Coordinates of C-alpha atoms in Angstrom, one line a residue:
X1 CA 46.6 -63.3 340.2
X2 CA 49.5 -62.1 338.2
X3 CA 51.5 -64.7 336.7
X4 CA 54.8 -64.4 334.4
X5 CA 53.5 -67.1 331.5
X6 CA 56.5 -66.3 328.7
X7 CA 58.5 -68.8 328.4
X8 CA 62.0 -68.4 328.7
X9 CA 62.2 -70.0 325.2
X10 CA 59.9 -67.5 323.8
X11 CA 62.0 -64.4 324.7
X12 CA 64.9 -65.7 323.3
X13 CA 62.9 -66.5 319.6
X14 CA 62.3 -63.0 319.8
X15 CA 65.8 -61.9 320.4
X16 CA 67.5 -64.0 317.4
X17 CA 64.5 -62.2 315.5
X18 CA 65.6 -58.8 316.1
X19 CA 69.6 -59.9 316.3
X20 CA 70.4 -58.0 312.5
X21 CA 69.3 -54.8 313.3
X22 CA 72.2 -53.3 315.4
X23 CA 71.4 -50.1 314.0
X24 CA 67.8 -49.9 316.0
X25 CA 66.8 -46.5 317.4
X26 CA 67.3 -46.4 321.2
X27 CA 63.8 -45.4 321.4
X28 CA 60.8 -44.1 319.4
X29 CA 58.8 -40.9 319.7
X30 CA 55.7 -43.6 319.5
X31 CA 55.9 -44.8 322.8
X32 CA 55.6 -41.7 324.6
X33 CA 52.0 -41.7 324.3
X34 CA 52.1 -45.0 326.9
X35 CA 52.5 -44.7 330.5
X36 CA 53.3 -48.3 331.3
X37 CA 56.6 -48.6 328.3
X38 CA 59.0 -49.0 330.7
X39 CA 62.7 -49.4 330.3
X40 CA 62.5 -52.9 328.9
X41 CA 59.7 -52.3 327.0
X42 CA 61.4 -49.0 325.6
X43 CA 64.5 -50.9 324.8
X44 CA 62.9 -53.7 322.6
X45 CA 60.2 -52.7 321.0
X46 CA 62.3 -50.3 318.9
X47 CA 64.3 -53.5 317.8
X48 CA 61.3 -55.1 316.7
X49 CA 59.9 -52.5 314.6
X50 CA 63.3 -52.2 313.2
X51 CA 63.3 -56.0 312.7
X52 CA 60.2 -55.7 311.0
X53 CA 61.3 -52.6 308.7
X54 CA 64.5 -54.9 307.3
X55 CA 61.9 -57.6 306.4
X56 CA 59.4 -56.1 304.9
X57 CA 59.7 -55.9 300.8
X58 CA 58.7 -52.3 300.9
X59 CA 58.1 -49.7 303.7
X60 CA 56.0 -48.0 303.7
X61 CA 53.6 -50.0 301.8
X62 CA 54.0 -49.1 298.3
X63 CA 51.4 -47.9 295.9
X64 CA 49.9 -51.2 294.8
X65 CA 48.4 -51.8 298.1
X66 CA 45.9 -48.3 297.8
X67 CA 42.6 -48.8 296.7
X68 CA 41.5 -47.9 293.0
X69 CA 39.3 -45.5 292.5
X70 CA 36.9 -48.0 291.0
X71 CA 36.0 -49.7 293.8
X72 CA 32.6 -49.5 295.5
X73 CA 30.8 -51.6 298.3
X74 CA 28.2 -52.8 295.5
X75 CA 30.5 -54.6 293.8
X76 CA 30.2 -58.7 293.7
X77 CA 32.5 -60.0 296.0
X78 CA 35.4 -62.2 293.7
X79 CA 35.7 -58.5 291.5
X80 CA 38.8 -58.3 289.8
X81 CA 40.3 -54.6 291.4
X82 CA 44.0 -54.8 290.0
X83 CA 46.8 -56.9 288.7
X84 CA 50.7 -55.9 288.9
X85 CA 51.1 -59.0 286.9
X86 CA 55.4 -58.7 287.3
X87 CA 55.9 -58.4 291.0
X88 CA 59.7 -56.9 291.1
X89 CA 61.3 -59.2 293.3
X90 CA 64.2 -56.9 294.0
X91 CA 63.3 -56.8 297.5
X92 CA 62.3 -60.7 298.0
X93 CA 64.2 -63.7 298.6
X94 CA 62.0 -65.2 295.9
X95 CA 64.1 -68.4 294.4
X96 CA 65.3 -67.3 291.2
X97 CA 63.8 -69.9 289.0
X98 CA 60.6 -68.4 290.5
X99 CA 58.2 -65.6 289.5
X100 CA 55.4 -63.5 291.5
X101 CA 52.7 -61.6 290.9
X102 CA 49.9 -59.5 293.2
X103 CA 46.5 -58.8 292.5
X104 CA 43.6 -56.6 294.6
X105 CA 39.8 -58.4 294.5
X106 CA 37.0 -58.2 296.5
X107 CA 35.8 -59.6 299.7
X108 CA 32.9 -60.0 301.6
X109 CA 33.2 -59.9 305.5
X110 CA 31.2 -61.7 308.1
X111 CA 28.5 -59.0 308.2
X112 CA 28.4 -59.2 303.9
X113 CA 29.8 -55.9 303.3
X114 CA 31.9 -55.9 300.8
X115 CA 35.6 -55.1 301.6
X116 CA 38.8 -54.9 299.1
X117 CA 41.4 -57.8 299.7
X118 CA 44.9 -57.9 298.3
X119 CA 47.1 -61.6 297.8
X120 CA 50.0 -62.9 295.9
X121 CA 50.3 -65.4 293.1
X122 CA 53.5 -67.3 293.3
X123 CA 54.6 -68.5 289.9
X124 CA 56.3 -72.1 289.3
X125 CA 59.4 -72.4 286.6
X126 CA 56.6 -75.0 284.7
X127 CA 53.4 -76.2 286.0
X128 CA 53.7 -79.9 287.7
X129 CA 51.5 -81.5 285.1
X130 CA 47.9 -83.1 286.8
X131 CA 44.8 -84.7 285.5
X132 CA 41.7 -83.3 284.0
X133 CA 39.0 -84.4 285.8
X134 CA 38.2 -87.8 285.6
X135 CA 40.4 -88.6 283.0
X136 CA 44.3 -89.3 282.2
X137 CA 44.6 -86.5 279.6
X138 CA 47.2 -84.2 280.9
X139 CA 46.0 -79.9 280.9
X140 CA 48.7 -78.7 279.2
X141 CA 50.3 -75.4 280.1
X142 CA 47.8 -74.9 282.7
X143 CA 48.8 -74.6 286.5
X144 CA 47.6 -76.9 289.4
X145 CA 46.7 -74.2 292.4
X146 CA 47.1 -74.3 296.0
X147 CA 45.2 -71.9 297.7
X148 CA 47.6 -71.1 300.6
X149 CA 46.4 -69.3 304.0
X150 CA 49.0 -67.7 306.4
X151 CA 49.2 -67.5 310.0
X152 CA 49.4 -65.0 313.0
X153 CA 51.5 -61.8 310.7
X154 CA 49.8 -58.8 312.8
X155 CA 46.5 -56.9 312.9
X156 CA 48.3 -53.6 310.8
X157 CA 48.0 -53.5 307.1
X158 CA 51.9 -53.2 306.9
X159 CA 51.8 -57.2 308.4
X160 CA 50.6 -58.9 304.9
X161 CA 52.7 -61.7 303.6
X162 CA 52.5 -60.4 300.0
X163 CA 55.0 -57.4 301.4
X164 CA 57.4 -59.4 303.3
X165 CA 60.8 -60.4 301.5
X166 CA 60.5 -63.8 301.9
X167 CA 56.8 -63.9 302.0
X168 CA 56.2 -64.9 305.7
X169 CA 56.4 -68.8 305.3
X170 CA 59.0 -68.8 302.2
X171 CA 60.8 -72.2 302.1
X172 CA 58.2 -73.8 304.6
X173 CA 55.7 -73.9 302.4
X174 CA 55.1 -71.2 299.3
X175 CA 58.8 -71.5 297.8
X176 CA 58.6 -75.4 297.9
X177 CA 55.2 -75.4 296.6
X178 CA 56.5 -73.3 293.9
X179 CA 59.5 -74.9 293.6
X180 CA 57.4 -78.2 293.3
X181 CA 55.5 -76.5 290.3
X182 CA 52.2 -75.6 292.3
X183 CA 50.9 -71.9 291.4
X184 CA 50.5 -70.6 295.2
X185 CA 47.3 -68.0 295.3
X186 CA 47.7 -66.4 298.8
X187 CA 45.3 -64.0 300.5
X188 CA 46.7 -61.3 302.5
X189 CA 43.3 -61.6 304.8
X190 CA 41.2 -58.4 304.9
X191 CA 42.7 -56.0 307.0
X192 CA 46.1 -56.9 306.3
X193 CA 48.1 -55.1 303.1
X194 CA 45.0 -52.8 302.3
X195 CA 43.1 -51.1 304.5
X196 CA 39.0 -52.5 305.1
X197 CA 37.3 -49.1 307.1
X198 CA 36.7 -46.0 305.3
X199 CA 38.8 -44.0 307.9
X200 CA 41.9 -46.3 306.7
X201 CA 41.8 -48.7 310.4
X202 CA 42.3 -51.9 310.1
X203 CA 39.8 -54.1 310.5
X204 CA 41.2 -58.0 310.4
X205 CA 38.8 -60.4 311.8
X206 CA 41.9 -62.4 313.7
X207 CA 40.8 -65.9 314.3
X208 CA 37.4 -66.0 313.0
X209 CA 37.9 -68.5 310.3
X210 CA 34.6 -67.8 308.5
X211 CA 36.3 -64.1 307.4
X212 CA 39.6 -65.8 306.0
X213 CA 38.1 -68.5 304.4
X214 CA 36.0 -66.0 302.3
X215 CA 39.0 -64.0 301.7
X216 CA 40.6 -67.5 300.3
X217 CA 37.7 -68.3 298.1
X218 CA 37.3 -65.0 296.3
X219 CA 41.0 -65.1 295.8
X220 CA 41.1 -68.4 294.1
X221 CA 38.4 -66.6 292.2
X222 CA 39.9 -63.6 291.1
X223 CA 42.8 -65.3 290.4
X224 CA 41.1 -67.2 287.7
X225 CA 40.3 -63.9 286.2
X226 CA 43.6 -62.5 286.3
X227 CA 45.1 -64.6 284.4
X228 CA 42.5 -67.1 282.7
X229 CA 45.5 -68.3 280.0
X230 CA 47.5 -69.6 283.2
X231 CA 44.6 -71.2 284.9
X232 CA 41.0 -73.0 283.8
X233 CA 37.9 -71.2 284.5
X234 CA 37.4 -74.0 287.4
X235 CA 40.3 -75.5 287.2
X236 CA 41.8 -77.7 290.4
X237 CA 43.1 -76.3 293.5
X238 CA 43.8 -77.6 297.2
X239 CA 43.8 -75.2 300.5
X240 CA 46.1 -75.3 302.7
X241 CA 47.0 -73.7 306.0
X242 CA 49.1 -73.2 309.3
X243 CA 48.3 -72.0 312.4
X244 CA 45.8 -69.0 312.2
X245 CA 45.6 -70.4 308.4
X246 CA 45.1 -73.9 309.6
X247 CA 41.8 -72.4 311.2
X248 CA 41.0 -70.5 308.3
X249 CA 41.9 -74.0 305.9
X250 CA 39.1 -75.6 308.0
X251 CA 36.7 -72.9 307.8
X252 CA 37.0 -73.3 304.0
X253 CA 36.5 -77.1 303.7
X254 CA 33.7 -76.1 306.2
X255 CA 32.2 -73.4 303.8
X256 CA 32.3 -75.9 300.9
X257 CA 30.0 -77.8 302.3
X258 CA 27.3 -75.4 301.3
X259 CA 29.3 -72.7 299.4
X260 CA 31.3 -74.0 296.3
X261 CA 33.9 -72.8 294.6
X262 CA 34.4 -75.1 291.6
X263 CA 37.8 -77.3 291.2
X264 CA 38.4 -77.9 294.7
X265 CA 40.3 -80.9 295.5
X266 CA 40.9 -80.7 299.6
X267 CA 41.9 -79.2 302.1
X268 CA 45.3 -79.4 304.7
X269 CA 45.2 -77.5 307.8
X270 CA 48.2 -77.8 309.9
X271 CA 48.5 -77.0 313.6
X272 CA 44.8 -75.4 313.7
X273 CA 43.1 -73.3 316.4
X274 CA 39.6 -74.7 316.8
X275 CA 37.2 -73.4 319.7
X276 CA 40.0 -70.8 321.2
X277 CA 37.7 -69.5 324.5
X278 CA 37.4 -73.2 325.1
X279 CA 41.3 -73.8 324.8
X280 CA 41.8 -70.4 326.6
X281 CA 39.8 -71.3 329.6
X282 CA 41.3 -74.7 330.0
X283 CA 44.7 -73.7 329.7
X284 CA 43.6 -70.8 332.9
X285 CA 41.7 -73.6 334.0
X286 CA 45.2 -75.3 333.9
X287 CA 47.4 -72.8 335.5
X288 CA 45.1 -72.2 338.3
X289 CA 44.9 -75.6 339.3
X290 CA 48.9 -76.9 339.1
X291 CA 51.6 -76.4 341.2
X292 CA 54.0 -77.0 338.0
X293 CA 56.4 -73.9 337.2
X294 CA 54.7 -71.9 334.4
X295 CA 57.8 -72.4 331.8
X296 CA 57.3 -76.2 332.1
X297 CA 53.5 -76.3 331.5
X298 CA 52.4 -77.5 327.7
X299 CA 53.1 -74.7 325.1
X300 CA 49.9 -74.8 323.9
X301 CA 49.1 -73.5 327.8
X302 CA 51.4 -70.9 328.2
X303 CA 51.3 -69.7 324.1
X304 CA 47.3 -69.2 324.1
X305 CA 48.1 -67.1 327.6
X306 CA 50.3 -64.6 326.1
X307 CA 47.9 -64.0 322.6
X308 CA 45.1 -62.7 324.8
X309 CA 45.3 -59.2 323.8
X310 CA 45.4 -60.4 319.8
X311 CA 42.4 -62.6 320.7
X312 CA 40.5 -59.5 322.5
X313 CA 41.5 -57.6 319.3
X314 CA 40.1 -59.7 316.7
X315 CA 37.0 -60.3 318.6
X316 CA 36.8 -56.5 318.7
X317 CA 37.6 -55.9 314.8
X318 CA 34.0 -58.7 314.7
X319 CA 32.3 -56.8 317.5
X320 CA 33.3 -52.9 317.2
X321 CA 30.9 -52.5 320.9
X322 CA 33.5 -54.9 322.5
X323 CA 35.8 -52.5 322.7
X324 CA 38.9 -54.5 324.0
X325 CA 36.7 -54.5 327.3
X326 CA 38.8 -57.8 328.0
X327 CA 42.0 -56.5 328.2
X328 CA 44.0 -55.4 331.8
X329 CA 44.8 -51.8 332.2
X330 CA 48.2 -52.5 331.1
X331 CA 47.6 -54.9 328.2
X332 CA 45.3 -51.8 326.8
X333 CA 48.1 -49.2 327.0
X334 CA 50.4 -51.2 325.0
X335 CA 47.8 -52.3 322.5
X336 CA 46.4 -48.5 322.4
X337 CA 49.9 -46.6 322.8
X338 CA 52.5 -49.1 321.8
X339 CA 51.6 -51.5 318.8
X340 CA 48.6 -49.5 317.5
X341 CA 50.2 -46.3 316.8
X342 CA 53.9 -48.5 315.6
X343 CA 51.5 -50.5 313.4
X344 CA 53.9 -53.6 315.2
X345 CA 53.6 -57.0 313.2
X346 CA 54.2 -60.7 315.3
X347 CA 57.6 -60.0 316.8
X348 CA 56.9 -56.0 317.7
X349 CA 53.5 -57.6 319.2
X350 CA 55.7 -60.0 321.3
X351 CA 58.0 -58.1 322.4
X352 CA 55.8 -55.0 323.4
X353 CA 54.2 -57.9 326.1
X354 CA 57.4 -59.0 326.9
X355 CA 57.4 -57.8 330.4
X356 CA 53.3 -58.2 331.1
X357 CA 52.1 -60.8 333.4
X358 CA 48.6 -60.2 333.3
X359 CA 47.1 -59.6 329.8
X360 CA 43.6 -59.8 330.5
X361 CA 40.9 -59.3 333.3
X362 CA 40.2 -62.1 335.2
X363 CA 36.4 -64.2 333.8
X364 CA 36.4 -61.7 330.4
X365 CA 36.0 -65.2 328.9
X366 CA 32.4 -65.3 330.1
X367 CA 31.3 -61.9 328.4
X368 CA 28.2 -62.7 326.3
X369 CA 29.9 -60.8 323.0
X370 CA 33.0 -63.0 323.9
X371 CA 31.0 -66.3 323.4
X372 CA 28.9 -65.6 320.8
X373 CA 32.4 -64.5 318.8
X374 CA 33.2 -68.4 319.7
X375 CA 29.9 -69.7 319.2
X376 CA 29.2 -68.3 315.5
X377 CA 33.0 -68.6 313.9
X378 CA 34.8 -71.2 315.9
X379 CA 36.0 -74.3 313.9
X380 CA 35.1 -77.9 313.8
X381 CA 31.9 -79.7 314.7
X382 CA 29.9 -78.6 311.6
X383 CA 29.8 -79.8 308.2
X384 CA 32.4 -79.9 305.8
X385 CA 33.8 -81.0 302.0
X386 CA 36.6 -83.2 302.3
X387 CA 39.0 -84.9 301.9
X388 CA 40.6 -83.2 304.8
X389 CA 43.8 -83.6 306.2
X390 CA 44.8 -82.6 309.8
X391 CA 48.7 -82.2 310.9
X392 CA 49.8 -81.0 314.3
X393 CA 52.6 -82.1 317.1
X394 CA 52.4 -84.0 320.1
X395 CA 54.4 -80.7 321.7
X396 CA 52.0 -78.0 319.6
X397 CA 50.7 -74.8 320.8
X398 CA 47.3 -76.6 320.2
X399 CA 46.4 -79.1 322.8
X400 CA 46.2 -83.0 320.8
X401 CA 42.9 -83.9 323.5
X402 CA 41.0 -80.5 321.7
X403 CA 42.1 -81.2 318.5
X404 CA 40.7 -84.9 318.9
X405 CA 37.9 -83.7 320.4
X406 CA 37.6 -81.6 317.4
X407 CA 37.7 -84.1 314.5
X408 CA 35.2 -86.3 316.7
X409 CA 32.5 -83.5 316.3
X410 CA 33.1 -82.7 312.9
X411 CA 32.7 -86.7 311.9
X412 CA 29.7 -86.6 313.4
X413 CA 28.7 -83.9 311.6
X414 CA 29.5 -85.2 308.4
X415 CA 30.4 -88.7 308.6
X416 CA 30.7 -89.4 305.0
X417 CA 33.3 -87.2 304.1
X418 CA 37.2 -88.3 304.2
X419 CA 39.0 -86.7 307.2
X420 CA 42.5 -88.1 308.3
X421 CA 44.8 -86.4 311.1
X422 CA 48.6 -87.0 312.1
X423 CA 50.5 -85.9 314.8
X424 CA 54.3 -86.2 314.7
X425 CA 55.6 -86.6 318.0
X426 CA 58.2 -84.5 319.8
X427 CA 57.5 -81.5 316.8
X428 CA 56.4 -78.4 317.8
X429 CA 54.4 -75.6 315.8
X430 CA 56.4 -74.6 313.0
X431 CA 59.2 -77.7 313.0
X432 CA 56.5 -80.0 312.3
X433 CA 55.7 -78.2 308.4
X434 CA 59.0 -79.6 307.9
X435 CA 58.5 -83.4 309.8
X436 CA 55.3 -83.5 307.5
X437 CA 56.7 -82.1 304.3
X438 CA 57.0 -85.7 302.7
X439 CA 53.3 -86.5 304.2
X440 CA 51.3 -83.2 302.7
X441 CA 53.9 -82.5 299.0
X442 CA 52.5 -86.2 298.5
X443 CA 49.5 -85.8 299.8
X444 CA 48.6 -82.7 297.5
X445 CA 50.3 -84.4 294.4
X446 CA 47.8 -87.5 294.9
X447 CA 45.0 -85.0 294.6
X448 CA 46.5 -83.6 291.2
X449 CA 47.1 -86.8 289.7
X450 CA 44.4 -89.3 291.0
X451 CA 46.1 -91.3 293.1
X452 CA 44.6 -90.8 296.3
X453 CA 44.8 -92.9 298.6
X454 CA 42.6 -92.4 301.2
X455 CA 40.2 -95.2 302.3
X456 CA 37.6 -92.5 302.7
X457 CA 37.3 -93.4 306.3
X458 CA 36.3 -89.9 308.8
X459 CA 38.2 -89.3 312.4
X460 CA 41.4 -91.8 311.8
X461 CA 44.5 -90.4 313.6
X462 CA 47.5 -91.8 313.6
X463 CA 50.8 -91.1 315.6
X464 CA 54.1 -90.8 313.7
X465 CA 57.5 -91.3 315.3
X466 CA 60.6 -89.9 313.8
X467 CA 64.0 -90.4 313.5
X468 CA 66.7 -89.2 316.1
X469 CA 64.2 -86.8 317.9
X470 CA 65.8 -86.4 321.1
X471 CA 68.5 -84.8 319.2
X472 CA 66.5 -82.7 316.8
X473 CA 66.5 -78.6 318.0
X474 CA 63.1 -77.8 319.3
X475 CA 61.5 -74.4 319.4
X476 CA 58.1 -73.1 318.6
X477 CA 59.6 -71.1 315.9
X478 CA 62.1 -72.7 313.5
X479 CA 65.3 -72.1 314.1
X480 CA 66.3 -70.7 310.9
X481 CA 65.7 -67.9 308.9
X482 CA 65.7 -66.8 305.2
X483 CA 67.8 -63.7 304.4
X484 CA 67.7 -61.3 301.8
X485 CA 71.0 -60.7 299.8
X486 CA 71.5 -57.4 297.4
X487 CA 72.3 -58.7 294.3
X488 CA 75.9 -57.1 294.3
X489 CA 77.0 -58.9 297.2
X490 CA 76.5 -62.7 295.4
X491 CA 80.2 -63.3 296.8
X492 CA 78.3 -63.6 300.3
X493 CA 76.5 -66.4 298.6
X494 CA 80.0 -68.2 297.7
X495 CA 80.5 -70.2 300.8

């Protein structure tokens, strides 16, 4: 069965996206090589791309992002590669007050080879001041770190945050962090910013937490070795994460439970992907059974739908013998002929599916590779280090019941560690970072200073109701965005 599962909504987040760039191509010689780009197609993936062109800091990729000559597969993973330790934010909407810097380290995959990783540090005006340890003395001059990890950018190199202007989640998170006076240590993810395969194709493990949270570690790592007079050898830090980063958060509290990394305080995942084949299946379990309109189903139904081909990517990038083998005919050709060869980020990935009602042959969820990918780097349900603290909204793109289902496992599997959840109702994906600011800023500064006030207690969830929410705009995006201004043209700033 073929089945139209965009919503309307969804379509037009993807229009404002590409809005700026009246001077898009009316078509690229890239999409010649598909046989499926129709007119649609052929009329908004070249907005996209030129969307994603305006945004990015530098294209292409500037020289920072190649790989030095010193690096080799033998090295330990956490190896300092390079430091540009004076970003130029020219190109960024970085806050003035604020400062950046980008450094290259090493990985290590899921199958141990060792792989180059690139990330950002973003600098505070002054360090919020925190407590060493167990006592009140204050560590002067040193910063308190949050490990940040991003969500769904892309599969291409071109997609890391470190090269967009505003740094993908910019006032959401890593400006008011910084703002705040948290150091922000982000990962690109391997794969993303600097190529992993020796042939220069990506290779980002999309979704298999285990992979990011690595790349998360080793960056707090080489970090620390960047720029030891800014940070102590094992000084503090919390991780945090949204989305695909939520997943990758828990993955990390997850791998602390039997692979340290010195200083850690906690971990917030917001909005986090758990057992994604499972949530897949119940949300085609879900549209197979109703008689409900497609755009009125749950978002978390109709959103997990339309990342199929993403999904059957990253399990490929895990699995090379996979070989997309879940994707239709016509998913394929756009993957192969459309965003491949474009190198397309999130909104050149939506829109190149824009017109596609069937993404994926039908029971490729039941393909042995595709379970074990679930089985062995799914999270929740195992061990992990807390304290950890869950955020999500009642109208999320991940269903509450799995997400409850989720923490239940995981205090079974460790119940003596602190895990607490919220869900604020009537938020969606990215409007509820903002319901929940006032919940996680606190939350982290609590960790920094001591104050936490956790009762230590594993699985608690608790519902919060705002203010005025059936007046508050809704969309799975925000409904803002953060644009760059040439310095020259300050008077635009003058309103």
């Amino acid at each position: 069965m073929k089945l139209s599962v965009i919503p309307n909504r969804l379509v037009d987040i993807a229009f404002l996206l590409v809005l700026p760039c009246v001077n898009a191509q009316a078509s690229l010689p890239a999409l010649n090589g598909s046989s499926t780009c129709g007119a649609e197609c052929q009329e908004l993936v070249p907005l996209a791309i030129a969307y994603e062109h305006s945004a990015h800091a530098h294209y292409p990729l500037d020289d920072f992002y190649s790989i030095p000559s010193n690096f080799t597969p033998s090295m330990e993973p956490g190896t300092l590669l390079s430091v540009e330790t004076h970003t130029n934010l020219t190109n960024y909407t970085v806050p003035s007050s604020l400062t950046m810097s980008r450094i290259m380290y090493t990985s290590m995959s899921l199958n141990g080879t060792i792989v180059p990783a690139s990330a950002f540090v973003l600098w505070p005006y002054a360090p919020f001041e925190y407590n060493v340890g167990k006592t009140s003395k204050t560590a002067s001059g040193k910063f308190p770190m949050v490990a940040w990890a991003h969500g769904t950018a892309g599969l291409f190199a071109a997609c890391a945050p470190s090269n967009y202007r505003s740094l993908q989640y910019q006032f959401m998170t890593s400006y008011s962090l910084a703002i705040e006076g948290f150091a922000v240590v982000a990962t690109d993810y391997a794969g993303l910013g600097v190529t992993t395969l020796p042939n220069g194709e990506q290779s980002h493990a999309y979704l298999a937490g285990a992979a990011g949270a690595n790349d998360v570690a080793y960056a707090v790592e080489a970090t620390r070795k960047a720029f030891p007079a800014q940070f102590e050898p094992e000084g503090p830090f919390v991780t945090m994460g949204h989305s695909q980063g939520g997943n990758v958060a828990w993955a990390f509290a997850e791998r602390q439970a039997h692979t340290k990394v010195s200083g850690y305080l906690g971990t917030i995942t917001i909005s986090p992907p758990m057992r994604v084949i499972d949530e897949l299946n119940a949300a085609l379990q879900t549209i197979a059974t109703t008689t409900i309109p497609i755009a009125s189903l749950p978002l978390w139904v109709t959103t997990i739908i339309g990342l199929q081909p993403i999904i059957i990517a990253g399990i490929t990038a895990v699995f090379p013998s996979y070989n997309y083998s879940g994707m239709s005919p016509i998913a394929y050709d756009r993957y192969q002929n459309v965003v491949k060869p474009l190198q397309g980020c999130l909104p050149t990935n939506s829109l190149a599916y824009a017109d596609v009602t069937d993404f994926a042959i039908p029971g490729w969820t039941n393909d042995s590779i595709v379970q074990q990918w679930q089985d062995q780097y799914h999270v929740s349900g195992r061990e992990f280090q807390g304290p950890l603290l869950i955020i999500a909204g009642s109208n999320d793109v991940i269903s509450i019941d799995q997400l409850s289902s989720g923490i239940n496992a995981s205090c079974d599997a460790s119940c003596d560690q602190s895990l607490e959840a919220y869900v604020y109702n009537d938020m969606e994906h990215f409007p509820v970072i903002q319901a929940s600011r006032i919940k996680w800023m606190s939350w982290i500064k609590d960790k920094f200073t001591g104050n936490s006030k956790s009762d230590g207690s594993c699985g608690k969830m608790t519902t919060v109701q705002g203010f005025n929410t059936n007046y508050t705009i809704q969309s799975q995006a925000a409904n803002w965005l953060v644009g760059w201004t040439n310095s020259s043209l300050g008077w635009e700033e003058s309103l």
